[in-house]
Coordinates of C-alpha atoms in Angstrom, one line a residue:
Chain A
M1 CA -0.5 -0.1 0.2
K2 CA 0.9 3.5 -0.9
S3 CA 1.3 6.0 1.6
H4 CA 0.8 9.3 0.9
N5 CA 1.5 12.9 2.3
Q6 CA -1.3 14.6 4.9
H7 CA 0.6 17.4 4.5
D8 CA -1.4 19.2 1.4
S9 CA -4.6 17.0 1.3
K10 CA -6.8 18.9 -0.5
Q11 CA -10.2 17.8 0.3
V12 CA -11.4 16.3 -3.6
L13 CA -15.2 14.8 -3.1
S14 CA -17.0 15.1 0.0
I15 CA -20.3 13.3 0.1
K16 CA -22.7 15.1 3.8
D17 CA -26.5 12.8 3.7
L18 CA -26.8 11.0 0.8
N19 CA -30.0 9.4 -0.3
V20 CA -31.6 8.1 -3.5
R21 CA -34.2 7.1 -4.2
Y22 CA -35.8 4.7 -7.7
G23 CA -39.2 5.9 -7.1
N24 CA -41.1 4.8 -4.1
E25 CA -37.0 2.6 -3.5
T26 CA -34.8 3.9 -1.4
V27 CA -31.1 2.7 -3.5
I28 CA -29.3 4.6 -0.9
E29 CA -29.3 6.0 2.3
D30 CA -27.6 8.8 4.5
I31 CA -23.9 8.2 3.0
S32 CA -21.2 10.8 4.4
F33 CA -17.8 10.8 3.8
S34 CA -15.0 12.7 2.5
L35 CA -11.5 12.2 -0.1
T36 CA -8.0 14.1 0.3
E37 CA -6.3 14.4 -2.3
G38 CA -4.3 11.0 -3.6
E39 CA -6.7 8.9 -1.4
I40 CA -7.8 5.4 -3.3
L41 CA -10.7 4.1 -2.0
A42 CA -11.9 0.3 -2.5
V43 CA -16.4 1.1 -2.6
M44 CA -17.4 -2.1 -1.4
G45 CA -21.2 -3.5 -0.9
P46 CA -23.1 -6.7 -2.7
N47 CA -25.4 -6.7 -5.5
G48 CA -28.0 -4.3 -6.0
S49 CA -26.6 -2.9 -2.9
G50 CA -26.2 1.1 -4.7
K51 CA -22.2 1.1 -6.1
T52 CA -23.3 1.8 -8.7
T53 CA -25.9 4.9 -8.0
L54 CA -23.0 6.6 -6.2
F55 CA -21.0 6.8 -8.7
K56 CA -24.3 8.3 -11.3
A57 CA -25.0 10.5 -8.1
I58 CA -21.1 12.3 -7.8
L59 CA -21.4 12.4 -11.5
G60 CA -24.6 14.6 -10.9
S61 CA -26.9 12.5 -13.9
L62 CA -28.9 11.2 -11.6
P63 CA -31.0 13.2 -9.5
Y64 CA -30.3 13.0 -5.8
N65 CA -31.0 14.5 -2.0
G66 CA -27.9 15.5 0.2
K67 CA -25.0 16.9 -0.6
I68 CA -22.4 16.3 -2.7
I69 CA -19.1 19.4 -2.7
L70 CA -17.0 18.8 -5.5
G71 CA -13.3 19.9 -5.3
P72 CA -12.9 23.5 -6.9
E73 CA -10.8 22.0 -9.5
T74 CA -12.2 18.7 -9.5
K75 CA -12.4 16.9 -12.8
I76 CA -13.4 13.7 -13.1
G77 CA -13.5 10.3 -14.9
Y78 CA -15.9 7.7 -15.3
V79 CA -15.2 4.4 -16.8
P80 CA -18.3 2.8 -16.0
Q81 CA -18.3 -1.6 -15.6
K82 CA -20.7 -2.8 -18.1
I83 CA -21.1 -0.2 -20.9
D84 CA -24.4 0.5 -23.4
L85 CA -21.6 0.0 -26.5
E86 CA -21.6 -2.4 -29.0
R87 CA -18.6 -3.4 -30.1
N88 CA -19.3 -2.9 -33.9
L89 CA -19.8 0.3 -34.3
P90 CA -18.6 1.9 -37.2
I91 CA -16.1 3.7 -35.4
T92 CA -12.2 4.0 -34.5
V93 CA -10.5 4.6 -31.0
E94 CA -10.0 7.7 -32.5
E95 CA -12.9 8.6 -32.9
F96 CA -14.1 7.2 -30.3
L97 CA -11.6 9.0 -28.1
L98 CA -12.2 12.4 -29.7
L99 CA -15.9 12.5 -28.8
R100 CA -15.5 12.4 -25.1
V101 CA -13.3 15.7 -25.7
Q102 CA -15.6 17.4 -28.4
N103 CA -17.5 17.3 -25.4
L104 CA -16.2 18.2 -22.3
K105 CA -16.5 22.0 -21.1
Y106 CA -12.9 22.9 -20.5
G107 CA -9.8 22.5 -23.8
D108 CA -7.1 21.5 -21.0
V109 CA -7.2 17.5 -22.4
L110 CA -4.5 15.1 -23.7
S111 CA -4.2 14.2 -27.8
P112 CA -6.0 10.4 -28.4
E113 CA -1.9 9.6 -28.8
T114 CA -1.1 10.3 -25.1
A115 CA -4.3 9.2 -23.3
L116 CA -3.6 5.2 -25.9
G117 CA 0.1 5.7 -24.1
L118 CA -0.6 5.9 -20.9
V119 CA -2.7 2.7 -20.9
H120 CA 0.0 1.2 -23.2
M121 CA -1.6 0.9 -26.4
G122 CA 0.6 2.7 -29.9
A123 CA -0.5 4.6 -32.3
P124 CA -1.8 2.1 -34.4
F125 CA -4.6 1.8 -32.1
L126 CA -5.8 5.0 -33.4
H127 CA -7.4 4.0 -36.6
K128 CA -8.1 -0.6 -35.5
K129 CA -12.4 -0.2 -35.4
F130 CA -13.6 -1.5 -31.9
S131 CA -14.4 -5.0 -33.4
E132 CA -11.1 -4.7 -33.9
L133 CA -10.2 -4.6 -30.1
S134 CA -10.0 -7.5 -27.7
S135 CA -11.7 -7.5 -24.7
G136 CA -8.1 -6.1 -22.9
E137 CA -7.4 -3.5 -25.6
F138 CA -11.3 -2.3 -25.3
Q139 CA -10.8 -2.1 -21.4
R140 CA -7.8 0.1 -21.8
T141 CA -9.2 2.2 -24.1
L142 CA -12.5 3.1 -21.9
I143 CA -9.7 4.0 -19.3
A144 CA -7.8 6.2 -21.5
W145 CA -10.9 8.1 -22.6
A146 CA -11.6 8.6 -18.8
L147 CA -8.1 9.4 -18.4
I148 CA -8.1 12.3 -21.9
G149 CA -10.1 14.3 -19.9
K150 CA -7.2 14.7 -17.2
P151 CA -9.3 14.0 -14.1
N152 CA -7.9 14.3 -11.0
L153 CA -11.0 11.8 -9.5
L154 CA -11.3 9.1 -11.3
L155 CA -14.0 6.7 -10.9
F156 CA -13.7 3.4 -12.0
D157 CA -16.8 0.7 -11.3
E158 CA -15.1 -2.4 -10.1
P159 CA -12.6 -3.2 -13.4
T160 CA -12.4 -6.3 -14.8
S161 CA -8.9 -8.8 -13.1
S162 CA -8.7 -10.1 -17.0
I163 CA -4.6 -10.1 -17.4
D164 CA -4.0 -8.3 -21.1
V165 CA -2.3 -10.1 -22.7
A166 CA 0.2 -8.2 -24.1
G167 CA 1.3 -7.1 -21.1
Q168 CA 0.6 -9.4 -18.8
E169 CA 0.0 -6.9 -16.6
T170 CA -3.6 -6.7 -14.8
V171 CA -6.1 -3.9 -14.7
Y172 CA -5.0 -3.6 -11.3
D173 CA -1.5 -2.7 -11.8
L174 CA -2.2 -0.6 -14.6
L175 CA -4.4 1.4 -12.3
H176 CA -1.8 1.5 -9.8
H177 CA 1.1 3.1 -12.1
L178 CA -1.1 5.6 -13.4
H179 CA -2.1 7.0 -10.0
D180 CA 1.3 7.3 -9.0
S181 CA 1.8 8.9 -12.5
E182 CA -1.2 10.7 -13.1
K183 CA -1.4 11.7 -9.2
F184 CA -5.5 11.6 -9.3
T185 CA -7.7 10.5 -6.4
L186 CA -9.5 7.2 -7.2
L187 CA -12.9 5.4 -6.2
L188 CA -13.0 2.3 -7.3
I189 CA -15.3 -0.6 -7.1
S190 CA -14.2 -3.9 -6.2
H191 CA -14.9 -7.0 -4.4
D192 CA -12.0 -8.7 -4.6
L193 CA -10.7 -8.4 -1.0
T194 CA -6.7 -9.4 -2.1
V195 CA -6.7 -5.5 -4.1
V196 CA -8.3 -3.6 -1.7
Y197 CA -5.9 -4.5 0.7
R198 CA -3.1 -4.2 -1.6
Y199 CA -4.4 -0.4 -2.9
A200 CA -6.8 1.4 -1.3
T201 CA -6.4 3.8 1.5
K202 CA -9.7 3.8 2.7
V203 CA -13.0 1.2 2.4
L204 CA -16.4 2.6 2.6
C205 CA -19.3 -0.8 2.9
L206 CA -22.2 -0.2 1.2
N207 CA -25.2 -2.0 1.7
H208 CA -27.8 0.4 0.7
S209 CA -26.4 2.7 4.1
Q210 CA -23.1 2.7 5.2
A211 CA -21.7 0.0 7.1
C212 CA -18.6 1.5 7.2
F213 CA -15.7 3.7 6.1
G214 CA -12.2 3.5 7.6
I215 CA -8.6 2.7 7.0
P216 CA -8.9 -1.5 5.1
K217 CA -7.2 -3.1 8.1
D218 CA -9.8 -1.3 10.5
V219 CA -12.8 -1.9 8.9
L220 CA -12.5 -5.6 7.1
T221 CA -12.8 -8.1 9.8
P222 CA -14.7 -10.7 9.6
T223 CA -17.6 -9.0 11.6
G224 CA -17.8 -6.4 8.7
L225 CA -17.8 -8.4 6.4
K226 CA -20.1 -11.1 6.9
R227 CA -22.1 -7.9 7.7
L228 CA -21.7 -6.5 4.6
Y229 CA -22.3 -10.0 2.9
G230 CA -24.0 -12.2 4.1
S231 CA -22.1 -15.6 5.6
G232 CA -19.1 -16.2 3.5
N233 CA -20.2 -14.6 0.6
F234 CA -17.0 -12.7 -0.6
Y235 CA -14.1 -13.7 -2.7
K236 CA -10.9 -13.9 0.0
H237 CA -7.3 -13.3 -0.4
A238 CA -6.2 -16.5 -2.9
T239 CA -7.2 -14.6 -6.2
V240 CA -4.2 -12.3 -8.0
Chain B
M1 CA -33.2 17.7 -73.3
P2 CA -34.9 17.0 -70.0
S3 CA -37.0 19.3 -68.9
F4 CA -37.2 22.0 -66.1
G5 CA -39.3 19.6 -64.0
F6 CA -36.7 17.1 -64.4
L7 CA -33.7 19.3 -63.0
Q8 CA -36.1 20.0 -60.6
A9 CA -36.9 16.6 -59.3
F10 CA -33.5 15.4 -60.1
I11 CA -31.9 18.5 -57.7
A12 CA -34.7 18.2 -54.6
G13 CA -34.1 14.4 -55.2
M14 CA -30.3 14.9 -54.4
F15 CA -31.1 17.3 -51.5
I16 CA -33.9 15.0 -49.5
A17 CA -31.2 12.3 -50.4
A18 CA -28.3 13.3 -48.8
S19 CA -30.5 14.7 -45.4
A20 CA -32.3 11.5 -45.2
G21 CA -28.9 9.5 -45.5
M22 CA -27.5 12.0 -43.1
L23 CA -30.2 11.0 -40.4
G24 CA -30.5 7.1 -41.3
S25 CA -26.8 7.2 -40.5
F26 CA -27.3 8.6 -36.7
A27 CA -31.0 6.6 -36.8
L28 CA -29.6 3.5 -37.3
L29 CA -26.8 3.9 -34.2
K30 CA -30.0 4.4 -32.0
R31 CA -31.6 1.3 -33.2
M32 CA -34.6 3.5 -34.1
A33 CA -35.4 2.2 -37.7
L34 CA -38.5 1.3 -37.1
V35 CA -39.3 3.5 -34.8
G36 CA -38.7 5.8 -38.0
D37 CA -40.5 3.1 -41.0
A38 CA -43.8 3.7 -37.9
L39 CA -43.5 7.0 -37.7
S40 CA -43.9 7.5 -41.5
H41 CA -47.0 6.4 -41.4
V42 CA -49.2 8.8 -38.6
A43 CA -48.5 11.7 -41.8
L44 CA -51.6 9.4 -43.9
P45 CA -54.7 10.9 -41.9
G46 CA -52.6 14.4 -41.7
I47 CA -52.2 14.3 -45.9
A48 CA -55.5 13.2 -46.0
L49 CA -57.5 16.2 -44.0
G50 CA -55.1 18.4 -46.7
L51 CA -56.7 16.6 -49.6
I52 CA -60.5 16.6 -47.7
F53 CA -60.5 20.3 -46.7
N54 CA -58.3 21.4 -49.3
F55 CA -54.9 23.7 -48.0
N56 CA -51.5 21.7 -48.5
P57 CA -51.5 18.6 -47.3
F58 CA -47.4 19.4 -46.9
F59 CA -49.3 21.4 -43.0
G60 CA -51.3 18.4 -42.0
A61 CA -48.5 15.4 -42.0
F62 CA -46.3 18.6 -40.5
V63 CA -48.8 18.3 -37.6
F64 CA -49.3 15.4 -37.6
L65 CA -45.4 14.0 -37.7
M66 CA -44.7 16.4 -34.7
S67 CA -47.3 14.8 -32.9
G68 CA -46.2 11.4 -33.8
A69 CA -43.0 12.4 -32.5
L70 CA -43.4 13.7 -29.4
L71 CA -45.5 10.5 -28.5
I72 CA -42.6 8.4 -29.5
W73 CA -40.5 10.3 -26.9
I74 CA -43.4 11.1 -24.1
A75 CA -43.6 6.3 -24.1
E76 CA -39.9 5.5 -24.2
H77 CA -39.2 8.2 -21.2
K78 CA -42.6 9.3 -19.3
T79 CA -44.4 6.6 -19.6
K80 CA -43.6 2.4 -18.4
L81 CA -45.1 0.9 -21.9
P82 CA -43.0 -1.1 -24.3
V83 CA -42.1 1.0 -26.7
D84 CA -42.1 -0.7 -29.8
A85 CA -45.7 -2.9 -29.5
L86 CA -47.4 1.5 -28.8
V87 CA -45.2 2.6 -31.4
G88 CA -46.2 -0.7 -34.4
I89 CA -50.0 -0.1 -32.6
F90 CA -51.3 3.2 -32.9
F91 CA -49.0 4.2 -36.0
S92 CA -50.0 1.2 -38.3
V93 CA -53.8 2.4 -37.5
A94 CA -53.4 5.8 -38.4
L95 CA -52.2 4.6 -41.4
A96 CA -55.3 2.5 -42.1
F97 CA -57.0 5.5 -41.2
G98 CA -54.9 7.7 -43.5
A99 CA -56.0 4.8 -46.1
M100 CA -59.8 5.0 -45.8
L101 CA -59.7 9.0 -45.5
T102 CA -56.9 9.8 -48.0
P103 CA -59.0 10.0 -52.0
K104 CA -58.3 7.4 -54.1
E105 CA -56.7 9.2 -56.6
E106 CA -54.4 10.5 -54.3
L107 CA -54.0 7.3 -52.1
L108 CA -50.9 5.7 -54.3
E109 CA -48.7 9.3 -54.8
A110 CA -49.0 9.3 -50.7
L111 CA -48.1 6.1 -50.1
F112 CA -45.5 6.1 -52.9
G113 CA -44.3 9.8 -53.5
N114 CA -43.8 11.1 -56.3
V115 CA -41.0 13.7 -57.2
T116 CA -40.7 14.0 -60.8
K117 CA -44.6 15.8 -59.6
I118 CA -43.1 18.5 -57.2
E119 CA -44.6 21.6 -56.8
P120 CA -43.0 24.9 -56.9
F121 CA -43.6 25.7 -53.7
D122 CA -42.8 21.7 -52.5
F123 CA -39.2 22.0 -54.4
W124 CA -37.8 25.4 -52.6
L125 CA -39.7 23.6 -49.2
A126 CA -38.1 19.9 -49.4
I127 CA -34.7 21.9 -50.3
I128 CA -35.0 24.6 -47.6
L129 CA -36.0 21.5 -44.7
S130 CA -33.7 19.6 -46.2
T131 CA -30.7 22.1 -45.3
I132 CA -31.9 22.2 -41.6
V133 CA -31.9 18.3 -40.8
I134 CA -28.2 18.7 -42.3
T135 CA -27.1 21.8 -40.5
V136 CA -28.3 20.1 -37.4
L137 CA -27.1 17.5 -37.4
Y138 CA -23.6 18.1 -37.8
S139 CA -24.2 21.0 -35.7
F140 CA -25.3 18.3 -32.6
S141 CA -23.3 15.6 -34.2
K142 CA -20.5 14.8 -31.7
K143 CA -23.8 14.8 -29.4
F144 CA -26.0 12.5 -31.1
I145 CA -23.1 10.2 -31.9
L146 CA -21.6 10.1 -28.1
T147 CA -25.5 9.1 -26.4
F148 CA -26.6 6.6 -29.5
I149 CA -23.9 4.9 -29.1
S150 CA -23.4 4.7 -25.1
P151 CA -26.5 6.9 -23.1
D152 CA -24.1 6.2 -19.5
L153 CA -21.7 7.9 -20.7
S154 CA -23.3 10.4 -22.4
L155 CA -24.7 11.1 -18.7
S156 CA -21.0 11.3 -17.5
V157 CA -19.6 14.4 -19.5
G158 CA -23.2 16.1 -18.9
L159 CA -25.2 16.1 -21.4
K160 CA -28.9 15.1 -21.2
P161 CA -29.5 11.9 -22.9
H162 CA -33.5 12.4 -23.2
R163 CA -33.8 15.9 -24.8
L164 CA -31.1 15.4 -27.4
E165 CA -33.5 12.3 -27.9
L166 CA -36.2 14.6 -28.1
T167 CA -34.1 16.6 -30.6
F168 CA -33.5 13.7 -33.0
L169 CA -37.3 12.8 -33.2
L170 CA -38.2 16.7 -34.1
I171 CA -35.9 16.4 -37.0
F172 CA -36.3 12.7 -38.1
A173 CA -40.0 14.1 -38.6
L174 CA -38.7 16.7 -40.2
S175 CA -37.0 14.5 -42.6
V176 CA -39.9 12.0 -42.9
L177 CA -41.5 15.4 -43.9
I178 CA -39.4 16.0 -46.8
G179 CA -39.0 13.0 -48.1
M180 CA -42.9 12.3 -48.2
K181 CA -42.7 13.7 -51.9
F182 CA -40.1 11.6 -53.4
A183 CA -40.6 8.0 -51.6
G184 CA -44.1 8.5 -49.7
V185 CA -45.7 7.4 -46.6
L186 CA -44.7 3.7 -47.0
L187 CA -41.5 4.0 -48.6
M188 CA -39.7 6.7 -46.8
G189 CA -38.4 4.9 -43.9
S190 CA -36.3 2.7 -46.3
L191 CA -35.2 6.2 -47.6
I192 CA -33.1 6.9 -44.3
I193 CA -32.7 3.0 -43.7
I194 CA -31.2 1.4 -46.3
P195 CA -28.4 4.0 -46.7
A196 CA -27.3 4.1 -43.6
A197 CA -27.8 -0.2 -43.4
T198 CA -24.9 -0.5 -46.0
A199 CA -22.4 2.0 -45.3
R200 CA -22.7 0.0 -42.2
N201 CA -21.3 -2.8 -43.4
I202 CA -18.4 -1.3 -45.6
A203 CA -17.7 1.6 -43.3
G204 CA -14.1 1.8 -42.0
S205 CA -14.5 4.7 -39.9
M206 CA -17.6 7.2 -38.3
Y207 CA -16.4 9.9 -40.5
S208 CA -17.2 7.2 -43.6
Y209 CA -20.5 6.0 -42.2
V210 CA -21.9 9.0 -42.2
L211 CA -20.4 10.2 -45.7
L212 CA -20.8 7.2 -47.0
S213 CA -24.1 6.6 -45.9
V214 CA -25.1 10.1 -47.6
I215 CA -23.4 9.3 -50.6
L216 CA -25.2 6.1 -51.3
S217 CA -28.2 8.0 -50.6
V218 CA -27.4 10.4 -53.6
I219 CA -26.6 8.3 -55.7
G220 CA -29.8 6.0 -55.4
A221 CA -32.5 8.9 -55.8
L222 CA -30.4 10.7 -58.6
L223 CA -30.4 6.9 -60.3
A224 CA -34.1 6.9 -59.3
V225 CA -35.4 10.1 -60.7
T226 CA -32.9 9.0 -63.8
A227 CA -34.8 5.8 -64.4
S228 CA -38.0 7.5 -63.7
Y229 CA -38.0 9.7 -66.3
F230 CA -36.8 7.5 -68.5
Y231 CA -38.5 4.4 -68.0
G232 CA -41.8 5.2 -66.3
F233 CA -41.1 4.0 -62.5
Q234 CA -42.8 5.2 -59.7
P235 CA -39.1 7.2 -58.4
G236 CA -40.2 5.7 -54.5
P237 CA -40.1 2.3 -55.0
A238 CA -37.0 2.6 -58.3
F239 CA -35.0 4.1 -55.1
V240 CA -36.1 0.9 -52.6
I241 CA -34.3 -1.5 -55.4
I242 CA -31.6 0.0 -56.5
A243 CA -30.9 1.1 -52.3
G244 CA -31.5 -2.9 -52.2
A245 CA -29.1 -4.1 -54.5
F246 CA -26.8 -1.7 -53.0
F247 CA -27.2 -3.5 -49.6
L248 CA -26.7 -6.9 -51.0
A249 CA -23.9 -5.6 -52.8
S250 CA -21.2 -4.2 -48.9
I251 CA -22.9 -7.2 -47.3
F252 CA -19.8 -9.1 -49.7
F253 CA -17.3 -6.8 -48.9
K254 CA -18.3 -6.9 -45.4
K255 CA -15.0 -6.1 -42.9

């Protein structure tokens, strides 16, 4: 785990009494936490516990009650989990990345080539169609999409831990390197305890309401996990 | 030597096809091919009312199409009804009403269109409205493309997918209205969809996809108008057959 200097720890995200409803159903109830620059927050919780909804609220793409305060210079990058994107679209990687740039409201961005470089994909990929990408390359492209706007807060919805054929590097390794080089704050949805222990500086346990928040070794106790997932229904240390 | 009427049909056909081809390429990204097809049917009662009460059928079609577009949008976003079935049923009923109301001698033209009989007023209207459709599509293209290929990503960069969809549906209705003269109520859907589907089979990028869709549509329209002039075919059905042939050929070029 990385340790971070706390001396100029600027607040990047602060959430107070967040509530989200879909119709009559309360999906998120009274969540409050805050993050400072450079932190890695792992969001854990069973399926349907409101993790993705939390991300969408932070992105401002659904209505909520309570406060979500972003730092004055916070720029968000978002890597969705199940992307609603068809793989056989007639679109090249470069065109896709430029769509992000062209729809951003500020000008300070990376070139598609630089963004692809960050996820270890070379310039020849710029002109490949989506249908020509492997699933690993596709996920990297989505990460490049998030990085191209130079975010200082990256929301990552459950990376699959599949190993990419190219570099034998997992998405987590890549994220870890990027976190070091690009200095963003990272919010990560993950079920993988090994990943959480290894990389996260904070953990948020979500089960509609806030089951825990704190440093992994303090809050991820057997009792805490049992309360979150029910008995035994979580990943053990062995993976990765 | 082709008459002035032929030239007019040629030019109007070109504009109509360009706007329909461009619109189609966007519509196909959103998988709303069938919605568009059904939407064109709703114009018929409007045309019928125009013919019965002696006002320009264009305006009748305009009112019905815009209301139709709005209804689709409301059904999609404000209710939990299954949109496909609803659109299919509602617009088929509209077509049936239109077919019953439309005077027999006008029905064939309303159903299949005939750009070679275009009046000066309709000619200019077609050119102006086509230009509007192309301009709006062009200026919204980045927003439309992102929203149609991924509503999630669109939301995440702060776009408003619902509002963009309404804008697109209204432009769609406008495009159907323009194409009515060319391909009629029944075949208008194919003017929008077939060139786009063909382009999708062969395009290597988004840019070439949209451009090819426009080019294929324009070539098809020009061939159809020419065929109708020299051989007396109806241009609407001729276009669909030509465009269909292009599509068939494109399957073998599929990358």
